[in-house]
mmCIF file of C-alpha atoms and ligand atoms in Angstrom:
data_model
loop_
_atom_site.group_PDB
_atom_site.id
_atom_site.type_symbol
_atom_site.label_atom_id
_atom_site.label_comp_id
_atom_site.label_asym_id
_atom_site.label_seq_id
_atom_site.Cartn_x
_atom_site.Cartn_y
_atom_site.Cartn_z
ATOM 1 C CA MET A 11 33.651 -2.120 14.679
ATOM 2 C CA ASN A 12 31.940 -4.900 12.755
ATOM 3 C CA LYS A 13 28.749 -3.309 11.492
ATOM 4 C CA ILE A 14 28.289 -2.755 7.770
ATOM 5 C CA ILE A 15 28.330 0.935 6.812
ATOM 6 C CA ASN A 16 25.040 1.602 5.026
ATOM 7 C CA PRO A 17 25.277 3.998 2.087
ATOM 8 C CA ALA A 18 22.648 6.746 1.763
ATOM 9 C CA VAL A 19 19.370 5.672 0.187
ATOM 10 C CA ARG A 20 19.797 8.463 -2.364
ATOM 11 C CA THR A 21 22.605 6.509 -4.053
ATOM 12 C CA ARG A 22 20.464 3.438 -4.581
ATOM 13 C CA ASN A 23 19.263 4.209 -8.100
ATOM 14 C CA ILE A 24 22.463 5.732 -9.397
ATOM 15 C CA THR A 25 23.929 3.851 -12.332
ATOM 16 C CA TYR A 26 26.281 5.032 -15.019
ATOM 17 C CA ALA A 27 26.228 2.396 -17.728
ATOM 18 C CA VAL A 28 28.994 4.016 -19.772
ATOM 19 C CA ARG A 29 31.528 3.241 -17.046
ATOM 20 C CA ASP A 30 29.727 0.265 -15.462
ATOM 21 C CA ILE A 31 30.124 -1.806 -18.636
ATOM 22 C CA ILE A 32 33.910 -1.544 -18.219
ATOM 23 C CA LEU A 33 33.717 -4.041 -15.348
ATOM 24 C CA ILE A 34 32.598 -6.767 -17.781
ATOM 25 C CA ALA A 35 35.088 -5.588 -20.423
ATOM 26 C CA ASN A 36 37.995 -5.699 -17.937
ATOM 27 C CA GLU A 37 37.220 -9.310 -17.063
ATOM 28 C CA VAL A 38 37.218 -10.253 -20.757
ATOM 29 C CA ALA A 39 40.413 -8.253 -21.442
ATOM 30 C CA LYS A 40 42.181 -10.228 -18.691
ATOM 31 C CA THR A 41 41.733 -13.399 -20.787
ATOM 32 C CA GLY A 42 43.945 -11.838 -23.479
ATOM 33 C CA LYS A 43 41.143 -11.312 -26.019
ATOM 34 C CA GLU A 44 41.559 -8.433 -28.478
ATOM 35 C CA MET A 45 39.230 -5.659 -27.303
ATOM 36 C CA LEU A 46 37.569 -3.044 -29.530
ATOM 37 C CA TYR A 47 36.285 -0.162 -27.415
ATOM 38 C CA LEU A 48 33.284 1.624 -28.904
ATOM 39 C CA ASN A 49 31.931 2.732 -25.562
ATOM 40 C CA ILE A 50 33.597 5.924 -24.300
ATOM 41 C CA GLY A 51 33.062 9.370 -25.790
ATOM 42 C CA ASP A 52 36.622 10.604 -25.326
ATOM 43 C CA PRO A 53 38.077 11.902 -28.617
ATOM 44 C CA ASN A 54 41.606 11.929 -27.164
ATOM 45 C CA LEU A 55 41.684 8.135 -27.073
ATOM 46 C CA PHE A 56 41.647 8.164 -30.880
ATOM 47 C CA ASP A 57 43.084 10.336 -33.673
ATOM 48 C CA PHE A 58 41.680 13.647 -32.411
ATOM 49 C CA ALA A 59 43.711 16.320 -30.644
ATOM 50 C CA PRO A 60 42.902 19.720 -29.159
ATOM 51 C CA PRO A 61 44.151 22.889 -30.872
ATOM 52 C CA ALA A 62 47.692 23.533 -29.568
ATOM 53 C CA HIS A 63 46.961 27.197 -28.730
ATOM 54 C CA LEU A 64 44.521 26.292 -25.970
ATOM 55 C CA VAL A 65 46.940 23.830 -24.382
ATOM 56 C CA GLU A 66 49.740 26.419 -24.613
ATOM 57 C CA ALA A 67 47.590 29.118 -22.986
ATOM 58 C CA THR A 68 46.858 26.763 -20.083
ATOM 59 C CA TYR A 69 50.504 25.799 -19.688
ATOM 60 C CA LYS A 70 51.499 29.469 -19.704
ATOM 61 C CA ALA A 71 48.884 30.200 -17.031
ATOM 62 C CA MET A 72 50.382 27.459 -14.876
ATOM 63 C CA LEU A 73 53.913 28.838 -15.359
ATOM 64 C CA ASN A 74 52.609 32.309 -14.501
ATOM 65 C CA ASN A 75 51.333 30.780 -11.290
ATOM 66 C CA PHE A 76 47.606 31.237 -11.845
ATOM 67 C CA ASN A 77 47.414 28.123 -9.741
ATOM 68 C CA GLY A 78 45.311 29.422 -6.871
ATOM 69 C CA TYR A 79 41.511 29.589 -6.728
ATOM 70 C CA SER A 80 39.749 31.730 -9.317
ATOM 71 C CA PRO A 81 36.672 33.907 -8.715
ATOM 72 C CA SER A 82 33.710 31.573 -8.125
ATOM 73 C CA SER A 83 32.020 32.366 -11.450
ATOM 74 C CA GLY A 84 35.279 32.172 -13.391
ATOM 75 C CA ILE A 85 37.999 34.526 -14.660
ATOM 76 C CA LYS A 86 36.905 37.634 -16.554
ATOM 77 C CA PRO A 87 38.603 36.871 -19.908
ATOM 78 C CA ALA A 88 36.862 33.466 -19.980
ATOM 79 C CA LEU A 89 33.459 34.949 -19.072
ATOM 80 C CA ASP A 90 33.856 37.654 -21.750
ATOM 81 C CA SER A 91 34.746 35.032 -24.297
ATOM 82 C CA ILE A 92 31.754 32.837 -23.415
ATOM 83 C CA ALA A 93 29.522 35.946 -23.634
ATOM 84 C CA LYS A 94 30.804 36.624 -27.168
ATOM 85 C CA GLU A 95 30.224 32.980 -28.048
ATOM 86 C CA ALA A 96 26.658 33.235 -26.705
ATOM 87 C CA GLU A 97 26.070 36.313 -28.876
ATOM 88 C CA LYS A 98 27.296 34.347 -31.909
ATOM 89 C CA LYS A 99 24.719 31.705 -30.997
ATOM 90 C CA ASN A 100 22.125 34.547 -30.948
ATOM 91 C CA ILE A 101 21.378 34.072 -27.259
ATOM 92 C CA ARG A 102 19.916 37.335 -25.988
ATOM 93 C CA ASN A 103 18.977 38.745 -22.605
ATOM 94 C CA ILE A 104 21.857 37.000 -20.829
ATOM 95 C CA GLN A 105 21.554 37.300 -17.049
ATOM 96 C CA ASP A 106 24.503 35.284 -15.811
ATOM 97 C CA ILE A 107 27.462 33.183 -16.981
ATOM 98 C CA PHE A 108 29.605 30.873 -14.858
ATOM 99 C CA VAL A 109 32.507 28.504 -15.471
ATOM 100 C CA THR A 110 32.345 25.079 -13.861
ATOM 101 C CA THR A 111 34.335 21.865 -13.490
ATOM 102 C CA GLY A 112 32.991 20.387 -16.710
ATOM 103 C CA ALA A 113 29.433 20.955 -17.906
ATOM 104 C CA SER A 114 28.703 18.154 -15.429
ATOM 105 C CA GLU A 115 29.147 20.494 -12.468
ATOM 106 C CA ALA A 116 27.006 23.210 -14.079
ATOM 107 C CA ILE A 117 24.224 20.650 -14.595
ATOM 108 C CA ASP A 118 24.514 19.445 -10.996
ATOM 109 C CA ILE A 119 24.489 22.955 -9.512
ATOM 110 C CA CYS A 120 21.594 24.205 -11.666
ATOM 111 C CA LEU A 121 19.405 21.191 -10.866
ATOM 112 C CA THR A 122 20.333 21.354 -7.172
ATOM 113 C CA ALA A 123 19.465 25.059 -6.985
ATOM 114 C CA LEU A 124 16.035 24.487 -8.570
ATOM 115 C CA VAL A 125 14.402 21.200 -7.728
ATOM 116 C CA ASN A 126 13.073 20.076 -4.323
ATOM 117 C CA GLU A 127 12.651 16.511 -3.145
ATOM 118 C CA GLY A 128 9.489 15.041 -4.681
ATOM 119 C CA GLU A 129 9.438 17.455 -7.634
ATOM 120 C CA ASN A 130 10.278 16.368 -11.154
ATOM 121 C CA VAL A 131 12.100 17.388 -14.296
ATOM 122 C CA LEU A 132 11.180 16.228 -17.803
ATOM 123 C CA THR A 133 14.224 14.253 -18.885
ATOM 124 C CA PRO A 134 14.987 13.027 -22.420
ATOM 125 C CA THR A 135 14.855 9.267 -22.849
ATOM 126 C CA PRO A 136 17.138 8.027 -24.251
ATOM 127 C CA GLY A 137 19.488 10.580 -22.722
ATOM 128 C CA TYR A 138 22.749 11.184 -20.934
ATOM 129 C CA PRO A 139 22.683 9.231 -17.642
ATOM 130 C CA LEU A 140 24.204 12.020 -15.519
ATOM 131 C CA TYR A 141 20.800 13.717 -15.476
ATOM 132 C CA THR A 142 19.055 10.761 -13.886
ATOM 133 C CA ALA A 143 21.973 10.210 -11.476
ATOM 134 C CA ILE A 144 21.785 13.788 -10.157
ATOM 135 C CA GLN A 145 18.015 13.655 -9.879
ATOM 136 C CA SER A 146 18.305 10.441 -7.966
ATOM 137 C CA LYS A 147 20.657 12.192 -5.563
ATOM 138 C CA LEU A 148 18.171 15.051 -5.192
ATOM 139 C CA GLN A 149 15.403 12.529 -4.531
ATOM 140 C CA ASN A 150 13.323 13.856 -7.399
ATOM 141 C CA VAL A 151 10.531 11.812 -8.894
ATOM 142 C CA GLU A 152 11.629 10.457 -12.290
ATOM 143 C CA ASN A 153 9.812 12.012 -15.243
ATOM 144 C CA PRO A 154 11.244 10.617 -18.472
ATOM 145 C CA TYR A 155 9.936 11.829 -21.847
ATOM 146 C CA TYR A 156 10.614 9.911 -25.018
ATOM 147 C CA LEU A 157 12.517 10.811 -28.132
ATOM 148 C CA ASP A 158 10.731 9.464 -31.204
ATOM 149 C CA GLU A 159 12.873 6.987 -33.132
ATOM 150 C CA GLU A 160 10.400 7.069 -36.049
ATOM 151 C CA ASN A 161 10.961 10.822 -36.289
ATOM 152 C CA ASP A 162 14.782 10.865 -36.278
ATOM 153 C CA TRP A 163 14.820 10.846 -32.475
ATOM 154 C CA GLN A 164 13.152 14.268 -32.133
ATOM 155 C CA PRO A 165 11.495 14.909 -28.728
ATOM 156 C CA ASP A 166 7.949 13.502 -28.658
ATOM 157 C CA LEU A 167 5.956 16.659 -27.937
ATOM 158 C CA ASP A 168 2.674 14.862 -27.144
ATOM 159 C CA ASP A 169 4.476 12.662 -24.662
ATOM 160 C CA ILE A 170 6.011 15.739 -23.028
ATOM 161 C CA ARG A 171 2.629 17.494 -22.764
ATOM 162 C CA SER A 172 1.032 14.411 -21.229
ATOM 163 C CA LYS A 173 3.697 14.141 -18.525
ATOM 164 C CA ILE A 174 3.607 17.648 -17.080
ATOM 165 C CA ASN A 175 2.112 17.889 -13.601
ATOM 166 C CA ASP A 176 2.051 20.499 -10.835
ATOM 167 C CA LYS A 177 5.404 19.307 -9.518
ATOM 168 C CA THR A 178 7.234 19.637 -12.850
ATOM 169 C CA ARG A 179 9.910 22.338 -12.639
ATOM 170 C CA ALA A 180 12.027 22.048 -15.763
ATOM 171 C CA ILE A 181 12.621 20.353 -19.077
ATOM 172 C CA ILE A 182 15.996 19.099 -20.272
ATOM 173 C CA ILE A 183 16.960 19.101 -23.946
ATOM 174 C CA ILE A 184 20.211 17.486 -25.044
ATOM 175 C CA ASN A 185 20.960 18.903 -28.475
ATOM 176 C CA PRO A 186 22.800 17.339 -30.293
ATOM 177 C CA ASN A 187 21.800 14.309 -28.316
ATOM 178 C CA ASN A 188 23.877 11.695 -26.542
ATOM 179 C CA PRO A 189 23.214 8.763 -27.245
ATOM 180 C CA THR A 190 21.268 9.248 -30.515
ATOM 181 C CA GLY A 191 23.299 11.957 -32.309
ATOM 182 C CA SER A 192 20.048 13.718 -33.293
ATOM 183 C CA ASN A 193 19.896 17.466 -33.928
ATOM 184 C CA CYS A 194 16.678 19.190 -32.860
ATOM 185 C CA CYS A 195 14.726 21.019 -35.578
ATOM 186 C CA LYS A 196 13.499 24.602 -35.201
ATOM 187 C CA ASP A 197 9.771 23.759 -35.109
ATOM 188 C CA THR A 198 10.292 21.326 -32.244
ATOM 189 C CA LEU A 199 12.407 23.837 -30.311
ATOM 190 C CA GLN A 200 9.719 26.493 -30.761
ATOM 191 C CA GLU A 201 7.052 24.108 -29.477
ATOM 192 C CA LEU A 202 9.232 23.275 -26.474
ATOM 193 C CA ILE A 203 9.456 26.969 -25.639
ATOM 194 C CA LYS A 204 5.665 27.261 -25.820
ATOM 195 C CA ILE A 205 5.290 24.294 -23.485
ATOM 196 C CA ALA A 206 7.839 25.769 -21.036
ATOM 197 C CA GLN A 207 6.065 29.133 -21.052
ATOM 198 C CA ASP A 208 2.613 27.614 -20.533
ATOM 199 C CA HIS A 209 3.797 25.604 -17.535
ATOM 200 C CA ASN A 210 6.392 27.907 -15.981
ATOM 201 C CA LEU A 211 9.285 25.541 -16.634
ATOM 202 C CA VAL A 212 12.993 26.322 -16.790
ATOM 203 C CA ILE A 213 14.666 24.914 -19.910
ATOM 204 C CA PHE A 214 18.053 23.223 -19.503
ATOM 205 C CA ALA A 215 19.695 23.156 -22.929
ATOM 206 C CA ASP A 216 22.723 20.875 -23.040
ATOM 207 C CA GLU A 217 24.630 21.991 -26.138
ATOM 208 C CA ILE A 218 28.012 20.443 -25.362
ATOM 209 C CA TYR A 219 28.201 18.951 -28.918
ATOM 210 C CA ASP A 220 26.938 22.020 -30.818
ATOM 211 C CA LYS A 221 29.980 22.286 -33.124
ATOM 212 C CA LEU A 222 30.138 18.609 -34.038
ATOM 213 C CA LEU A 223 27.616 18.490 -36.885
ATOM 214 C CA PHE A 224 27.860 16.642 -40.193
ATOM 215 C CA GLU A 225 27.314 17.695 -43.815
ATOM 216 C CA GLY A 226 26.984 21.391 -42.953
ATOM 217 C CA GLY A 227 24.155 20.711 -40.493
ATOM 218 C CA LYS A 228 23.051 23.823 -38.605
ATOM 219 C CA HIS A 229 22.676 23.928 -34.859
ATOM 220 C CA ILE A 230 19.965 26.131 -33.370
ATOM 221 C CA SER A 231 20.313 27.177 -29.749
ATOM 222 C CA ILE A 232 16.895 27.064 -28.164
ATOM 223 C CA ALA A 233 17.804 30.208 -26.206
ATOM 224 C CA SER A 234 18.186 32.088 -29.519
ATOM 225 C CA LEU A 235 14.463 31.599 -30.206
ATOM 226 C CA ASN A 236 13.105 33.411 -27.173
ATOM 227 C CA SER A 237 14.699 36.025 -24.934
ATOM 228 C CA GLU A 238 12.089 35.926 -22.135
ATOM 229 C CA THR A 239 11.895 32.207 -21.316
ATOM 230 C CA PRO A 240 14.277 31.144 -18.515
ATOM 231 C CA ILE A 241 16.888 28.968 -20.220
ATOM 232 C CA ILE A 242 20.271 27.708 -19.058
ATOM 233 C CA THR A 243 22.523 26.700 -21.937
ATOM 234 C CA PHE A 244 25.312 24.305 -20.995
ATOM 235 C CA GLY A 245 28.549 24.184 -22.986
ATOM 236 C CA GLY A 246 32.202 23.403 -22.500
ATOM 237 C CA LEU A 247 35.583 22.481 -23.909
ATOM 238 C CA SER A 248 35.336 18.691 -23.483
ATOM 239 C CA LYS A 249 33.893 17.726 -26.853
ATOM 240 C CA ASN A 250 34.127 20.662 -29.289
ATOM 241 C CA TYR A 251 37.716 21.402 -28.218
ATOM 242 C CA MET A 252 38.720 17.850 -27.278
ATOM 243 C CA VAL A 253 40.017 18.402 -23.773
ATOM 244 C CA PRO A 254 37.577 16.427 -21.581
ATOM 245 C CA GLY A 255 40.356 16.017 -19.008
ATOM 246 C CA PHE A 256 40.568 19.793 -18.483
ATOM 247 C CA ARG A 257 37.134 19.577 -16.862
ATOM 248 C CA ILE A 258 35.980 22.964 -18.139
ATOM 249 C CA GLY A 259 32.329 23.711 -18.806
ATOM 250 C CA TRP A 260 29.876 26.549 -18.307
ATOM 251 C CA GLY A 261 26.300 27.689 -17.952
ATOM 252 C CA ILE A 262 24.694 30.687 -19.695
ATOM 253 C CA VAL A 263 21.487 31.903 -18.051
ATOM 254 C CA SER A 264 19.134 33.841 -20.315
ATOM 255 C CA GLY A 265 15.558 35.075 -20.022
ATOM 256 C CA ASN A 266 13.444 37.485 -17.995
ATOM 257 C CA ARG A 267 15.551 38.994 -15.203
ATOM 258 C CA MET A 268 12.715 39.441 -12.695
ATOM 259 C CA ILE A 269 11.641 35.819 -13.038
ATOM 260 C CA LEU A 270 15.208 34.541 -12.742
ATOM 261 C CA LYS A 271 16.797 36.677 -10.045
ATOM 262 C CA ASP A 272 16.233 34.479 -6.964
ATOM 263 C CA TYR A 273 17.183 31.348 -8.867
ATOM 264 C CA ILE A 274 20.410 32.970 -10.109
ATOM 265 C CA GLU A 275 21.301 33.917 -6.533
ATOM 266 C CA ALA A 276 20.735 30.306 -5.405
ATOM 267 C CA ILE A 277 23.023 29.069 -8.190
ATOM 268 C CA ASN A 278 25.684 31.584 -7.150
ATOM 269 C CA LYS A 279 25.477 30.513 -3.506
ATOM 270 C CA LEU A 280 26.398 26.992 -4.614
ATOM 271 C CA LEU A 281 29.121 28.315 -6.936
ATOM 272 C CA ARG A 282 30.662 30.251 -4.031
ATOM 273 C CA ALA A 283 30.406 27.299 -1.656
ATOM 274 C CA ARG A 284 32.525 25.124 -3.972
ATOM 275 C CA LEU A 285 35.095 27.987 -4.330
ATOM 276 C CA SER A 286 35.981 27.816 -8.036
ATOM 277 C CA ALA A 287 36.374 25.740 -11.171
ATOM 278 C CA ASN A 288 39.853 24.618 -12.323
ATOM 279 C CA HIS A 289 41.784 27.855 -12.615
ATOM 280 C CA PRO A 290 44.674 27.611 -15.114
ATOM 281 C CA GLU A 291 42.518 25.660 -17.601
ATOM 282 C CA GLN A 292 40.142 28.628 -17.773
ATOM 283 C CA TYR A 293 42.877 30.509 -19.648
ATOM 284 C CA GLY A 294 42.336 28.004 -22.449
ATOM 285 C CA ILE A 295 38.758 29.260 -22.996
ATOM 286 C CA PRO A 296 39.465 32.531 -24.920
ATOM 287 C CA PRO A 297 41.991 31.000 -27.342
ATOM 288 C CA ALA A 298 39.682 28.000 -27.833
ATOM 289 C CA LEU A 299 36.554 30.016 -28.619
ATOM 290 C CA GLU A 300 38.211 32.908 -30.454
ATOM 291 C CA GLY A 301 41.254 31.257 -32.063
ATOM 292 C CA ASP A 302 41.690 29.070 -35.113
ATOM 293 C CA GLN A 303 38.843 26.554 -35.499
ATOM 294 C CA SER A 304 40.348 24.368 -38.224
ATOM 295 C CA HIS A 305 40.453 21.327 -35.923
ATOM 296 C CA LEU A 306 36.633 21.246 -36.169
ATOM 297 C CA GLU A 307 36.665 20.947 -39.932
ATOM 298 C CA ILE A 308 39.154 18.071 -39.687
ATOM 299 C CA ALA A 309 37.178 16.360 -36.910
ATOM 300 C CA ASN A 310 33.802 16.731 -38.631
ATOM 301 C CA LYS A 311 35.209 15.329 -41.882
ATOM 302 C CA LYS A 312 36.534 12.248 -40.085
ATOM 303 C CA LEU A 313 33.325 11.865 -38.094
ATOM 304 C CA THR A 314 31.123 12.174 -41.203
ATOM 305 C CA SER A 315 32.855 9.281 -42.923
ATOM 306 C CA ARG A 316 32.843 7.192 -39.701
ATOM 307 C CA ARG A 317 29.156 7.987 -39.198
ATOM 308 C CA ASN A 318 28.384 6.923 -42.774
ATOM 309 C CA MET A 319 30.239 3.650 -42.347
ATOM 310 C CA THR A 320 28.455 3.041 -39.027
ATOM 311 C CA VAL A 321 24.976 3.582 -40.448
ATOM 312 C CA GLU A 322 25.621 1.562 -43.609
ATOM 313 C CA MET A 323 27.232 -1.419 -41.937
ATOM 314 C CA LEU A 324 24.779 -1.597 -39.036
ATOM 315 C CA ASN A 325 21.720 -1.271 -41.296
ATOM 316 C CA ASP A 326 23.068 -4.171 -43.346
ATOM 317 C CA ILE A 327 22.831 -6.489 -40.343
ATOM 318 C CA PRO A 328 19.537 -8.444 -40.142
ATOM 319 C CA GLY A 329 17.980 -7.654 -36.752
ATOM 320 C CA ILE A 330 19.504 -4.155 -36.463
ATOM 321 C CA THR A 331 18.239 -0.796 -37.752
ATOM 322 C CA CYS A 332 20.036 2.490 -37.205
ATOM 323 C CA VAL A 333 18.747 6.070 -37.511
ATOM 324 C CA LYS A 334 21.384 8.328 -39.090
ATOM 325 C CA PRO A 335 23.002 10.585 -36.463
ATOM 326 C CA GLU A 336 23.427 14.230 -37.472
ATOM 327 C CA GLY A 337 25.945 15.277 -34.857
ATOM 328 C CA ALA A 338 28.119 14.326 -31.865
ATOM 329 C CA PHE A 339 29.820 10.923 -32.244
ATOM 330 C CA TYR A 340 27.156 8.456 -31.193
ATOM 331 C CA ALA A 341 24.653 6.155 -32.874
ATOM 332 C CA PHE A 342 21.844 4.330 -31.087
ATOM 333 C CA PRO A 343 20.904 1.318 -33.226
ATOM 334 C CA LYS A 344 17.767 -0.666 -32.478
ATOM 335 C CA LEU A 345 17.974 -4.393 -31.788
ATOM 336 C CA HIS A 346 14.945 -6.280 -33.104
ATOM 337 C CA ILE A 347 15.159 -8.999 -30.489
ATOM 338 C CA ASN A 348 13.074 -10.210 -27.554
ATOM 339 C CA THR A 349 15.983 -10.636 -25.159
ATOM 340 C CA SER A 350 17.166 -7.579 -23.221
ATOM 341 C CA ASP A 351 19.986 -5.452 -24.607
ATOM 342 C CA ASP A 352 21.876 -5.975 -21.308
ATOM 343 C CA ILE A 353 22.170 -9.671 -22.138
ATOM 344 C CA PHE A 354 22.960 -8.995 -25.806
ATOM 345 C CA VAL A 355 25.773 -6.575 -24.927
ATOM 346 C CA ALA A 356 27.240 -8.713 -22.132
ATOM 347 C CA GLU A 357 27.401 -11.709 -24.504
ATOM 348 C CA LEU A 358 28.745 -9.552 -27.338
ATOM 349 C CA ILE A 359 31.625 -8.351 -25.163
ATOM 350 C CA LYS A 360 32.405 -11.842 -23.921
ATOM 351 C CA GLU A 361 32.336 -13.432 -27.381
ATOM 352 C CA THR A 362 33.829 -10.732 -29.577
ATOM 353 C CA GLY A 363 35.651 -8.221 -27.357
ATOM 354 C CA VAL A 364 33.567 -5.407 -28.943
ATOM 355 C CA VAL A 365 32.502 -3.030 -26.176
ATOM 356 C CA VAL A 366 29.295 -0.998 -26.623
ATOM 357 C CA VAL A 367 26.815 0.228 -24.006
ATOM 358 C CA PRO A 368 23.336 -1.322 -23.644
ATOM 359 C CA GLY A 369 20.347 0.905 -24.400
ATOM 360 C CA SER A 370 19.023 0.325 -20.881
ATOM 361 C CA GLY A 371 21.819 2.605 -19.615
ATOM 362 C CA PHE A 372 20.279 5.605 -21.387
ATOM 363 C CA GLY A 373 16.592 4.798 -20.968
ATOM 364 C CA GLN A 374 14.315 3.764 -23.854
ATOM 365 C CA ARG A 375 10.664 3.016 -24.600
ATOM 366 C CA PRO A 376 9.517 -0.137 -22.795
ATOM 367 C CA ASP A 377 9.901 -3.315 -24.824
ATOM 368 C CA THR A 378 12.552 -1.833 -27.098
ATOM 369 C CA ASN A 379 16.243 -2.716 -27.130
ATOM 370 C CA HIS A 380 19.203 -0.716 -28.371
ATOM 371 C CA PHE A 381 22.897 -0.221 -27.872
ATOM 372 C CA ARG A 382 25.096 2.847 -28.136
ATOM 373 C CA VAL A 383 28.078 2.954 -30.433
ATOM 374 C CA VAL A 384 30.792 5.608 -30.225
ATOM 375 C CA PHE A 385 32.119 6.086 -33.765
ATOM 376 C CA LEU A 386 35.270 7.979 -32.796
ATOM 377 C CA PRO A 387 37.666 5.101 -33.661
ATOM 378 C CA PRO A 388 39.251 5.041 -37.136
ATOM 379 C CA GLU A 389 37.516 3.190 -39.995
ATOM 380 C CA GLU A 390 39.632 0.025 -39.798
ATOM 381 C CA ILE A 391 38.652 -0.497 -36.151
ATOM 382 C CA LEU A 392 35.006 0.319 -36.819
ATOM 383 C CA MET A 393 34.894 -2.062 -39.786
ATOM 384 C CA LYS A 394 36.403 -4.882 -37.758
ATOM 385 C CA ALA A 395 33.967 -4.207 -34.887
ATOM 386 C CA TYR A 396 30.877 -4.068 -37.128
ATOM 387 C CA LYS A 397 31.849 -7.321 -38.859
ATOM 388 C CA LYS A 398 32.118 -8.958 -35.464
ATOM 389 C CA ILE A 399 28.769 -7.466 -34.402
ATOM 390 C CA ALA A 400 27.185 -8.801 -37.628
ATOM 391 C CA ALA A 401 28.460 -12.358 -37.097
ATOM 392 C CA PHE A 402 27.505 -12.279 -33.413
ATOM 393 C CA THR A 403 23.996 -10.890 -34.057
ATOM 394 C CA GLY A 404 23.259 -13.604 -36.630
ATOM 395 C CA LYS A 405 24.207 -16.261 -34.115
ATOM 396 C CA PHE A 406 22.378 -14.527 -31.256
ATOM 397 C CA ILE A 407 19.157 -14.300 -33.257
ATOM 398 C CA GLU A 408 19.386 -17.953 -34.215
ATOM 399 C CA GLU A 409 19.767 -18.910 -30.567
ATOM 400 C CA HIS A 410 17.129 -16.522 -29.147
ATOM 401 C CA GLU A 411 13.634 -15.821 -30.402
ATOM 402 C CA ALA A 412 13.818 -13.021 -32.969
ATOM 403 C CA VAL A 413 11.097 -10.408 -33.500
ATOM 404 C CA GLY A 414 12.405 -9.759 -37.003
ATOM 405 C CA LYS A 415 13.339 -6.546 -38.711
HETATM 406 C C1 PLP B 7 25.208 15.281 -23.162
HETATM 407 C C2 PLP B 7 26.390 15.479 -22.279
HETATM 408 N N1 PLP B 7 26.376 16.474 -21.379
HETATM 409 C C3 PLP B 7 27.420 16.670 -20.547
HETATM 410 C C4 PLP B 7 28.533 15.856 -20.582
HETATM 411 C C5 PLP B 7 29.647 16.089 -19.597
HETATM 412 O O1 PLP B 7 30.480 17.105 -20.076
HETATM 413 P P1 PLP B 7 31.749 17.588 -19.262
HETATM 414 O O2 PLP B 7 32.915 16.766 -19.692
HETATM 415 O O3 PLP B 7 31.905 19.026 -19.703
HETATM 416 O O4 PLP B 7 31.453 17.474 -17.828
HETATM 417 C C6 PLP B 7 28.592 14.809 -21.508
HETATM 418 C C7 PLP B 7 29.756 13.907 -21.543
HETATM 419 O O5 PLP B 7 29.801 12.904 -22.204
HETATM 420 C C8 PLP B 7 27.496 14.616 -22.379
HETATM 421 O O6 PLP B 7 27.484 13.629 -23.281
#
């Protein structure tokens, strides 16, 4: 037994920068340097907590021994609650709802049930890297479309139109977006529906951050704009309700029943094959969605002031510009440098202990460089981190050829 075990080719292109960057950070932390982590989107690491009633409902379910498997689509009270939530979002013509182990599993199952090897899915760039990882696993052909930084990171509709071919099966919209924090406007969403209808595409609408919006910003569910187009809306408890460790998410399938019926059956085959999502945690869904929502007001107030500080301080740094995020807890500032953001970020971590994620981990237009900041930490940590980024960037630009702001 001395031969190397070769991993499957399908894993070759899988990267997950958000976690990969930790390897560099861990090495630096070992030297005793003070670390400032602005890289992981987990509200629980900072001064955010879930509403107690959803934790209590889960605990009670465990004590009541709802610790076996649940029905494959999820328990009825949770499904009813998600249906009510979908109605509040004005999603009509709902054909199916299922609870999954995080929105991540819903995304995986829905892509797996739809896309064959060699086909492609229009994928927002920059965007959440899970989508490219799953497509890599499915041996799909990459088909990134760009978000337009000059237009507050809205999807570039011309780019989307130019990239559709006869093997394109779906279009993904992350709204609000990770990593840019942008919130899609109604006109763009309507155009996306038109494009999907013209080319027979399924729309995957990732709305996991739909309640984290600043200054009274309104979120529009794309599925609320058309009841015939096949759309799967992804949601969950991880971000809006601050329990990412519960691993509870869901998918809501809406649109024309006749068009969708075989696809829904394929999704349900996969749901049955993996038995069920986490069971006791599903009892947290009704109290979360239907109970007191005051934690959101508190969270959005904190996030608004942290967002404002982020945008102001980063835009004050020569060599960095930052579009104002409207939701979620991410900003995606642009680095006006010639060197790659991978090098910039690796050196930043080593010199300052400030951990951010390079833009390359989310995809970006060629010849542009960015990094992603998570602005969940309290102001004093953010201020310290941005001061360190400012001093480091000045030095970095002096040492490397700068393009200029
Ligand atoms: C856009 C987006 N979709 C999905 C997820 C995963 O959500 P979950 O924790 O429900 O699996 C994340 C997590 O960061 C995300 O940013």
